[in-house]
């Protein structure tokens, strides 16, 4: 089974070809440089940039997979048949989602292949299965899924492929969003996650302490208070108008703040996941999404695993942030289960639901 997949939910334009669990190509064009000067993703710029780049990224993915250019001749592809075209329906930015939707439909019509719209967050979950360029690991069910990305923080119980129940989700800022906003407060580059991680690594011991939003009565998450705690700390150190005046803490303090913030986010994610395991009796956890690339978070989860014997699986770092490979896998697993139905409409607020 050969699958062509498109991903343009936020600020990465990505296309891949998956052949029976083996990636033939997975091209990711990041818009980071475009958004950097705004310290965050500007939706309209993102949509336009996807539109400008999608043909190039598609061409690169096809030629890396061995298709000759021009790859369409008289509506027919010169090369092995592509059985299905898959795209992320959402969640994501509306204009950005449209680009994949239109490109995928055009490709499926030209190729005469099936068209499937899948859930981007399910992609982050399934990304765990890639090892190198092949989806050779299998998620063992039942398990707890923790998705930590720029727009979402979600805890699920997963009973099988396409059988997901949401236990808790973001009430305000997602974990990645909190990283991005704290980076902005500290004058660090976008995207905030990698910048904060790099700064935190410069510091041994923090000396600062930020609250852990455990919210014991729910599995939902709230990271906006933690971001505000960092802002208050900076205000106390630098004055109430530190942000307007672009005042920054010393490099040593900045590193210590980054470390303390990372600790607070990681402790919260570990604590709530451990509680979800205790509550459900499930001892396996799969973690995906951009924030899952964070080394401190990975280390803390490994400590949990050593302490309580839970099986913890992280997506490989390169598959944590957005990519089309994870989208292709959603299609592959769905087709293998013969569950091909579902809407093709883009859905910016799409929640994770079980397959139709
Ligand atoms: O999953 P993703 O690529 O996009 C969304 O679906 O949102 O996640 C992007 C988010 C950003 O907020 C970014 O700052 C964060 O993931 N991120 C990280 C790291 N790498 C990316 N956060 C913490 N540590 C990292 N190493
Ligand atoms: Zn994502």
mmCIF file of C-alpha atoms in Angstrom, residues 103-275:
data_model
loop_
_atom_site.group_PDB
_atom_site.id
_atom_site.type_symbol
_atom_site.label_atom_id
_atom_site.label_comp_id
_atom_site.label_asym_id
_atom_site.label_seq_id
_atom_site.Cartn_x
_atom_site.Cartn_y
_atom_site.Cartn_z
ATOM 1 C CA UNK A 103 -3.722 19.797 -2.800
ATOM 2 C CA UNK A 104 -4.775 16.358 -1.535
ATOM 3 C CA UNK A 105 -8.035 16.389 -3.435
ATOM 4 C CA UNK A 106 -6.317 17.472 -6.659
ATOM 5 C CA UNK A 107 -3.711 14.734 -6.250
ATOM 6 C CA UNK A 108 -6.292 12.051 -5.475
ATOM 7 C CA UNK A 109 -8.335 12.965 -8.548
ATOM 8 C CA UNK A 110 -5.320 12.950 -10.834
ATOM 9 C CA UNK A 111 -4.079 9.685 -9.390
ATOM 10 C CA UNK A 112 -7.450 8.020 -9.108
ATOM 11 C CA UNK A 113 -6.690 7.186 -5.469
ATOM 12 C CA UNK A 114 -8.768 7.212 -2.305
ATOM 13 C CA UNK A 115 -8.846 10.462 -0.327
ATOM 14 C CA UNK A 116 -8.809 10.448 3.493
ATOM 15 C CA UNK A 117 -8.943 13.297 6.015
ATOM 16 C CA UNK A 118 -7.370 12.449 9.380
ATOM 17 C CA UNK A 119 -6.820 14.003 12.799
ATOM 18 C CA UNK A 120 -3.512 15.799 13.326
ATOM 19 C CA UNK A 121 -3.374 14.894 17.038
ATOM 20 C CA UNK A 122 -3.837 11.223 16.238
ATOM 21 C CA UNK A 123 -0.815 11.696 13.982
ATOM 22 C CA UNK A 124 1.267 12.936 16.925
ATOM 23 C CA UNK A 125 0.219 9.832 18.854
ATOM 24 C CA UNK A 126 0.939 7.333 16.071
ATOM 25 C CA UNK A 127 4.294 9.000 15.279
ATOM 26 C CA UNK A 128 5.692 6.821 18.085
ATOM 27 C CA UNK A 129 5.674 3.890 15.662
ATOM 28 C CA UNK A 130 8.460 5.324 13.478
ATOM 29 C CA UNK A 131 11.910 4.023 14.170
ATOM 30 C CA UNK A 132 14.367 5.498 11.711
ATOM 31 C CA UNK A 133 12.407 5.801 8.490
ATOM 32 C CA UNK A 134 10.125 2.830 9.102
ATOM 33 C CA UNK A 135 7.008 2.396 11.198
ATOM 34 C CA UNK A 136 8.368 -0.806 12.671
ATOM 35 C CA UNK A 137 7.210 -0.361 16.283
ATOM 36 C CA UNK A 138 3.620 -1.067 17.200
ATOM 37 C CA UNK A 139 1.746 0.747 19.937
ATOM 38 C CA UNK A 140 0.551 -1.764 22.517
ATOM 39 C CA UNK A 141 -3.011 -1.199 23.648
ATOM 40 C CA UNK A 142 -4.570 -0.246 25.961
ATOM 41 C CA UNK A 143 -2.368 2.723 26.726
ATOM 42 C CA UNK A 144 -2.476 6.313 27.899
ATOM 43 C CA UNK A 145 -1.742 8.884 25.192
ATOM 44 C CA UNK A 146 -0.208 12.239 26.104
ATOM 45 C CA UNK A 147 -0.139 14.795 23.287
ATOM 46 C CA UNK A 148 1.843 17.943 24.035
ATOM 47 C CA UNK A 149 2.029 20.366 21.127
ATOM 48 C CA UNK A 150 1.885 24.093 20.442
ATOM 49 C CA UNK A 151 -1.899 24.220 20.449
ATOM 50 C CA UNK A 152 -2.916 21.191 22.519
ATOM 51 C CA UNK A 153 -2.222 19.290 25.696
ATOM 52 C CA UNK A 154 -4.348 16.142 25.871
ATOM 53 C CA UNK A 155 -4.511 12.957 27.903
ATOM 54 C CA UNK A 156 -6.321 9.997 26.367
ATOM 55 C CA UNK A 157 -7.002 6.404 27.001
ATOM 56 C CA UNK A 158 -6.457 4.508 23.761
ATOM 57 C CA UNK A 159 -8.042 1.071 23.490
ATOM 58 C CA UNK A 160 -6.898 0.357 19.942
ATOM 59 C CA UNK A 161 -6.178 2.154 16.674
ATOM 60 C CA UNK A 162 -8.962 4.677 16.222
ATOM 61 C CA UNK A 163 -10.461 4.031 19.654
ATOM 62 C CA UNK A 164 -9.622 7.044 21.760
ATOM 63 C CA UNK A 165 -11.267 8.669 24.792
ATOM 64 C CA UNK A 166 -10.182 12.086 25.970
ATOM 65 C CA UNK A 167 -9.575 12.200 29.752
ATOM 66 C CA UNK A 168 -8.387 15.784 29.909
ATOM 67 C CA UNK A 169 -7.302 18.638 27.699
ATOM 68 C CA UNK A 170 -6.012 22.201 27.620
ATOM 69 C CA UNK A 171 -8.258 24.776 29.305
ATOM 70 C CA UNK A 172 -6.119 27.743 28.269
ATOM 71 C CA UNK A 173 -2.484 27.771 27.113
ATOM 72 C CA UNK A 174 -1.160 24.483 25.794
ATOM 73 C CA UNK A 175 2.256 23.343 27.050
ATOM 74 C CA UNK A 176 4.022 24.406 23.842
ATOM 75 C CA UNK A 177 2.207 27.739 23.833
ATOM 76 C CA UNK A 178 3.448 28.369 27.386
ATOM 77 C CA UNK A 179 7.022 27.634 26.243
ATOM 78 C CA UNK A 180 6.576 30.048 23.333
ATOM 79 C CA UNK A 181 5.132 32.828 25.521
ATOM 80 C CA UNK A 182 7.745 32.460 28.248
ATOM 81 C CA UNK A 183 10.456 32.620 25.576
ATOM 82 C CA UNK A 184 8.917 35.839 24.304
ATOM 83 C CA UNK A 185 8.885 37.346 27.827
ATOM 84 C CA UNK A 186 12.568 36.484 28.141
ATOM 85 C CA UNK A 187 13.480 37.859 24.717
ATOM 86 C CA UNK A 188 14.319 34.404 23.339
ATOM 87 C CA UNK A 189 13.747 33.345 19.752
ATOM 88 C CA UNK A 190 10.667 31.642 18.361
ATOM 89 C CA UNK A 191 9.889 28.760 18.587
ATOM 90 C CA UNK A 192 10.164 29.029 22.337
ATOM 91 C CA UNK A 193 10.471 25.342 23.235
ATOM 92 C CA UNK A 194 13.924 24.715 21.759
ATOM 93 C CA UNK A 195 15.150 28.186 22.891
ATOM 94 C CA UNK A 196 14.031 27.665 26.497
ATOM 95 C CA UNK A 197 15.510 24.162 26.499
ATOM 96 C CA UNK A 198 18.859 25.466 25.242
ATOM 97 C CA UNK A 199 18.932 28.214 27.893
ATOM 98 C CA UNK A 200 17.934 25.835 30.693
ATOM 99 C CA UNK A 201 20.824 23.545 29.794
ATOM 100 C CA UNK A 202 23.236 26.376 30.657
ATOM 101 C CA UNK A 203 22.071 26.356 34.275
ATOM 102 C CA UNK A 204 22.872 23.715 36.882
ATOM 103 C CA UNK A 205 20.599 24.609 39.762
ATOM 104 C CA UNK A 206 17.647 26.913 39.402
ATOM 105 C CA UNK A 207 17.011 28.612 42.741
ATOM 106 C CA UNK A 208 13.659 29.748 41.346
ATOM 107 C CA UNK A 209 10.469 27.867 41.910
ATOM 108 C CA UNK A 210 7.234 28.141 39.929
ATOM 109 C CA UNK A 211 3.843 26.651 40.789
ATOM 110 C CA UNK A 212 2.790 23.242 39.471
ATOM 111 C CA UNK A 213 -0.779 23.481 38.142
ATOM 112 C CA UNK A 214 -1.738 19.936 39.174
ATOM 113 C CA UNK A 215 -5.517 20.594 39.458
ATOM 114 C CA UNK A 216 -6.141 17.356 41.361
ATOM 115 C CA UNK A 217 -9.891 17.260 40.677
ATOM 116 C CA UNK A 218 -9.553 17.003 36.900
ATOM 117 C CA UNK A 219 -7.356 15.645 34.114
ATOM 118 C CA UNK A 220 -7.584 18.971 32.272
ATOM 119 C CA UNK A 221 -4.517 21.178 31.992
ATOM 120 C CA UNK A 222 -3.926 24.876 32.592
ATOM 121 C CA UNK A 223 -0.530 26.420 31.908
ATOM 122 C CA UNK A 224 -1.505 30.081 31.653
ATOM 123 C CA UNK A 225 -0.970 30.684 35.401
ATOM 124 C CA UNK A 226 2.540 29.280 35.150
ATOM 125 C CA UNK A 227 3.318 31.680 32.303
ATOM 126 C CA UNK A 228 1.907 34.528 34.445
ATOM 127 C CA UNK A 229 4.091 33.419 37.383
ATOM 128 C CA UNK A 230 7.143 33.850 35.139
ATOM 129 C CA UNK A 231 5.893 37.311 34.106
ATOM 130 C CA UNK A 232 5.423 38.293 37.793
ATOM 131 C CA UNK A 233 8.903 37.055 38.644
ATOM 132 C CA UNK A 234 10.344 39.225 35.850
ATOM 133 C CA UNK A 235 8.258 42.171 36.994
ATOM 134 C CA UNK A 236 9.625 41.795 40.539
ATOM 135 C CA UNK A 237 13.170 41.608 39.223
ATOM 136 C CA UNK A 238 13.022 44.311 36.535
ATOM 137 C CA UNK A 239 10.039 46.584 37.190
ATOM 138 C CA UNK A 240 6.380 46.595 36.128
ATOM 139 C CA UNK A 241 7.081 47.842 32.585
ATOM 140 C CA UNK A 242 9.932 45.420 31.857
ATOM 141 C CA UNK A 243 8.241 44.062 28.757
ATOM 142 C CA UNK A 244 7.460 47.447 27.162
ATOM 143 C CA UNK A 245 10.970 48.643 27.942
ATOM 144 C CA UNK A 246 12.408 45.363 26.646
ATOM 145 C CA UNK A 247 14.340 44.855 29.886
ATOM 146 C CA UNK A 248 15.863 41.392 30.221
ATOM 147 C CA UNK A 249 17.236 39.487 33.211
ATOM 148 C CA UNK A 250 20.944 38.703 33.331
ATOM 149 C CA UNK A 251 21.972 35.667 31.254
ATOM 150 C CA UNK A 252 22.443 33.644 34.470
ATOM 151 C CA UNK A 253 18.962 34.522 35.775
ATOM 152 C CA UNK A 254 17.432 33.859 32.366
ATOM 153 C CA UNK A 255 18.873 30.347 32.340
ATOM 154 C CA UNK A 256 17.695 29.720 35.889
ATOM 155 C CA UNK A 257 14.180 30.882 35.032
ATOM 156 C CA UNK A 258 14.134 28.612 31.962
ATOM 157 C CA UNK A 259 15.230 25.664 34.072
ATOM 158 C CA UNK A 260 12.599 26.343 36.764
ATOM 159 C CA UNK A 261 9.887 26.750 34.132
ATOM 160 C CA UNK A 262 10.845 23.521 32.355
ATOM 161 C CA UNK A 263 10.829 21.716 35.694
ATOM 162 C CA UNK A 264 7.336 22.996 36.523
ATOM 163 C CA UNK A 265 5.887 22.024 33.108
ATOM 164 C CA UNK A 266 7.561 18.605 33.168
ATOM 165 C CA UNK A 267 6.527 17.830 36.757
ATOM 166 C CA UNK A 268 2.933 18.746 35.917
ATOM 167 C CA UNK A 269 2.802 16.548 32.822
ATOM 168 C CA UNK A 270 4.409 13.625 34.643
ATOM 169 C CA UNK A 271 2.161 14.024 37.696
ATOM 170 C CA UNK A 272 -1.064 14.086 35.703
ATOM 171 C CA UNK A 273 -0.027 11.199 33.484
ATOM 172 C CA UNK A 274 0.921 9.118 36.523
ATOM 173 C CA UNK A 275 -2.484 9.899 38.020
#
